[in-house]
Amino acid sequence: MRRGGYWIIILALFALLIVVLALGCTRRSNPERALTYPEGTLLTASVDWNSLEGNAYGDPARRNVYIYCPPGFGENSEKEYPVLYLLHGYAERYHYFDKIHQIQKVADRLITSKQIQPMLIVMPDCFTSFGGSYYTNSEVFINKYESVEFGGSYEDFIISELRAYIDGSFPIRGELREESPPADSLVYRKNRAIGGYDMGGYGALKLAMKYPQYYGSISAMSPYPTHFTYGETDTVIDGLELTNMPQEWIDVVFGENGFSPGNVKAYYSMFDSVMEKGVYSMPHTARLFAMASAFSPHSDYVKFAEPETVSTFFKGTFMGALGIDLPMDASGNTMYFAWKHLWRKHDLKILLDSLSKQRGINPFEEIDIYMDCGSEDDFALTQVRLFDSYLDELGIDHHYEEYTGYGDFFAGGDNFLHDRFDDILKFHSRSFPKLTNLNAPQIVYPTGSQEVNLGSILELNVEAEDADGDSMILGAKFVLFEQKPVKNEADPLNDTTNATFEDFGNGKGLLTFIPKENQVGLWVVRFRVSDGELWSEKLITIRVKK
């Protein structure tokens, strides 16, 4: 046989092999295809935000915001969704959670597999020239009557502008008007959540404790900082109550820059070193400047008791008469004005104490809280543990989880953020009110607001209907709104005799309420109807008048 004949045989056998392999492949399902899910939509809104205009850095007021919309979004014009605001960490941008950690794929999978409710996820851009805003308004006075936003009003941006933009542009459950009744306010905040990682975790905790009327749940992943402390020594923990900046913090900044206290030239070149080496090479120093730009911007208008109580950077540069006051000087001493009067009020423990005293109620009393941190996170772990213990001392119900790594992957930084999204989104989904099934029974009466005078009898007939004709069970529960947010819940149907509810069957019932002296005020009654499998609720208000 000639040499060419061998090649013909070889080519024929090769062709036969290809056919066999092709036929074999058609009999197997493609595992990659089997793991795909219907995709949601990741929208980008680019807006000029008023609260970020005119800052001393010259940072742009036009910022992008990612809005994740779940699979099927827009197919039903009447469908409304809960929303999660997710805040990025230090030195990151709005696209961080998706481009790095693929939150869209995680949300698509969990929603399609019905492990979580469909929800919107809003991811704003709060990056600044110093790496991060700490979600704070950095206002500084330039004379007796005028102030400027030194780095931008990022608290106002999240709380006012962005919230109004999302409420007005997307179908979000609940509506909040100026004179909204408590029932509407409760529905509004329960359908809104805030979370974040690192600096974003700090921002989520801070904004939720300042504005609890807007959020029903918080998730803080490795929040940093919670306390302005370092290390685990007794000195540092006691330092929460002292006026000095923790020595560990000062030491780590000097060590990171490679010079000893007293070297003034090296001290004032710290920021140049950050710019040269990068924020990830000098994280403690970089964050110190970012926090100072948010917490202690400098103005010559502020007069200090002693000249040495200020340590200013950037004055006379592009910021003109403005600058940044660090809470430490070149010798490692605490700058008391910056530390005591400007920084410490942003410490979450101190802020929570202050707000609780002002309002007579802990702001976290009615908010679902989730915190986590990696067991090898050298930045956040100590502080998160301290804050967890502090919430325990206050009796604030919350969930804290400390997770471990495996193999060569240590549990620190954002190494496991993609994995943590499963728990975070499930937590918020559980906190959001459950969607009412279309086949669930519905309460059709009573509606609106009711009034009753002290000593009078209020009788309300309750009616429900079920499209399937199933038998129904009715119930009722009272919630007393002494102030906003709800201070406590009481159930007079169980512990008093002045309110009764009778279920007559067939979707009919009667609420009888004879208010007592201590029950003057506004009440919300939550009626629930169930067919044994599905259920729905309706809220009405009852005002007890003297």
Short mmCIF file of N, CA, C and O in Angstrom, two decimals, residues 6 63-64 72 114 117 119 164 192 230-231 265 279 297 375 386 430 441 447 489 493 517 530:
data_model
loop_
_atom_site.label_atom_id
_atom_site.label_comp_id
_atom_site.label_asym_id
_atom_site.label_seq_id
_atom_site.Cartn_x
_atom_site.Cartn_y
_atom_site.Cartn_z
N TYR A 6 -2.30 5.06 3.69
CA TYR A 6 -2.36 5.10 5.15
C TYR A 6 -3.05 6.37 5.65
O TYR A 6 -3.84 6.36 6.58
N ARG A 63 -22.50 61.27 39.43
CA ARG A 63 -22.10 59.94 39.89
C ARG A 63 -23.00 58.88 39.28
O ARG A 63 -24.20 59.10 39.08
N ASN A 64 -22.41 57.72 39.06
CA ASN A 64 -23.17 56.58 38.59
C ASN A 64 -23.73 55.79 39.76
O ASN A 64 -23.12 55.73 40.83
N GLY A 72 -37.61 39.22 35.29
CA GLY A 72 -39.03 39.52 35.12
C GLY A 72 -39.41 40.94 35.43
O GLY A 72 -40.58 41.32 35.32
N LYS A 114 -36.20 30.64 44.12
CA LYS A 114 -37.19 31.00 45.15
C LYS A 114 -36.63 30.89 46.57
O LYS A 114 -37.35 30.63 47.52
N GLN A 117 -36.92 36.68 48.06
CA GLN A 117 -37.90 37.47 47.32
C GLN A 117 -37.21 38.27 46.22
O GLN A 117 -36.06 38.68 46.37
N MET A 119 -36.06 41.48 44.58
CA MET A 119 -35.79 42.78 45.20
C MET A 119 -34.92 43.62 44.28
O MET A 119 -34.24 43.09 43.39
N ALA A 164 -35.04 59.53 47.39
CA ALA A 164 -36.15 60.13 46.64
C ALA A 164 -36.09 59.74 45.16
O ALA A 164 -37.14 59.50 44.53
N ARG A 192 -37.55 48.58 53.03
CA ARG A 192 -36.29 49.21 52.67
C ARG A 192 -35.20 48.75 53.62
O ARG A 192 -35.40 48.72 54.83
N TYR A 230 -7.84 50.43 68.29
CA TYR A 230 -7.04 49.37 67.69
C TYR A 230 -6.69 48.38 68.78
O TYR A 230 -6.62 48.74 69.95
N GLY A 231 -6.43 47.14 68.42
CA GLY A 231 -5.93 46.17 69.38
C GLY A 231 -6.97 45.74 70.38
O GLY A 231 -8.11 46.18 70.38
N LYS A 265 9.32 66.49 59.16
CA LYS A 265 9.37 66.44 57.70
C LYS A 265 8.71 65.17 57.17
O LYS A 265 7.90 65.21 56.22
N VAL A 279 -2.99 53.09 48.29
CA VAL A 279 -3.75 52.94 49.53
C VAL A 279 -3.67 51.53 50.09
O VAL A 279 -3.78 51.32 51.30
N PRO A 297 -12.56 68.44 58.73
CA PRO A 297 -12.02 69.42 57.79
C PRO A 297 -11.63 70.70 58.53
O PRO A 297 -12.26 71.06 59.53
N SER A 375 -12.66 35.55 60.55
CA SER A 375 -11.91 35.26 61.78
C SER A 375 -10.46 35.71 61.70
O SER A 375 -9.76 35.74 62.72
N LEU A 386 -16.21 44.01 69.60
CA LEU A 386 -16.57 44.98 70.63
C LEU A 386 -18.00 45.50 70.43
O LEU A 386 -18.77 45.62 71.38
N ARG A 430 -35.85 37.69 54.40
CA ARG A 430 -36.68 37.29 55.55
C ARG A 430 -37.24 38.51 56.27
O ARG A 430 -38.34 38.46 56.83
N PRO A 441 -56.42 34.50 50.84
CA PRO A 441 -57.63 35.24 51.24
C PRO A 441 -57.29 36.69 51.53
O PRO A 441 -56.17 37.01 51.92
N THR A 447 -61.40 49.33 56.71
CA THR A 447 -60.30 50.03 56.07
C THR A 447 -60.14 51.40 56.72
O THR A 447 -61.04 51.87 57.43
N GLU A 489 -44.36 46.72 71.50
CA GLU A 489 -45.59 46.12 71.02
C GLU A 489 -46.35 45.56 72.21
O GLU A 489 -45.76 45.04 73.15
N LEU A 493 -55.15 41.55 73.24
CA LEU A 493 -56.02 40.40 73.09
C LEU A 493 -55.57 39.26 73.98
O LEU A 493 -56.34 38.35 74.28
N GLU A 517 -57.40 54.23 80.48
CA GLU A 517 -56.70 55.50 80.62
C GLU A 517 -55.30 55.44 80.01
O GLU A 517 -54.86 56.38 79.36
N SER A 530 -56.14 33.67 57.15
CA SER A 530 -55.42 32.54 56.58
C SER A 530 -56.41 31.47 56.15
O SER A 530 -57.45 31.27 56.78
#
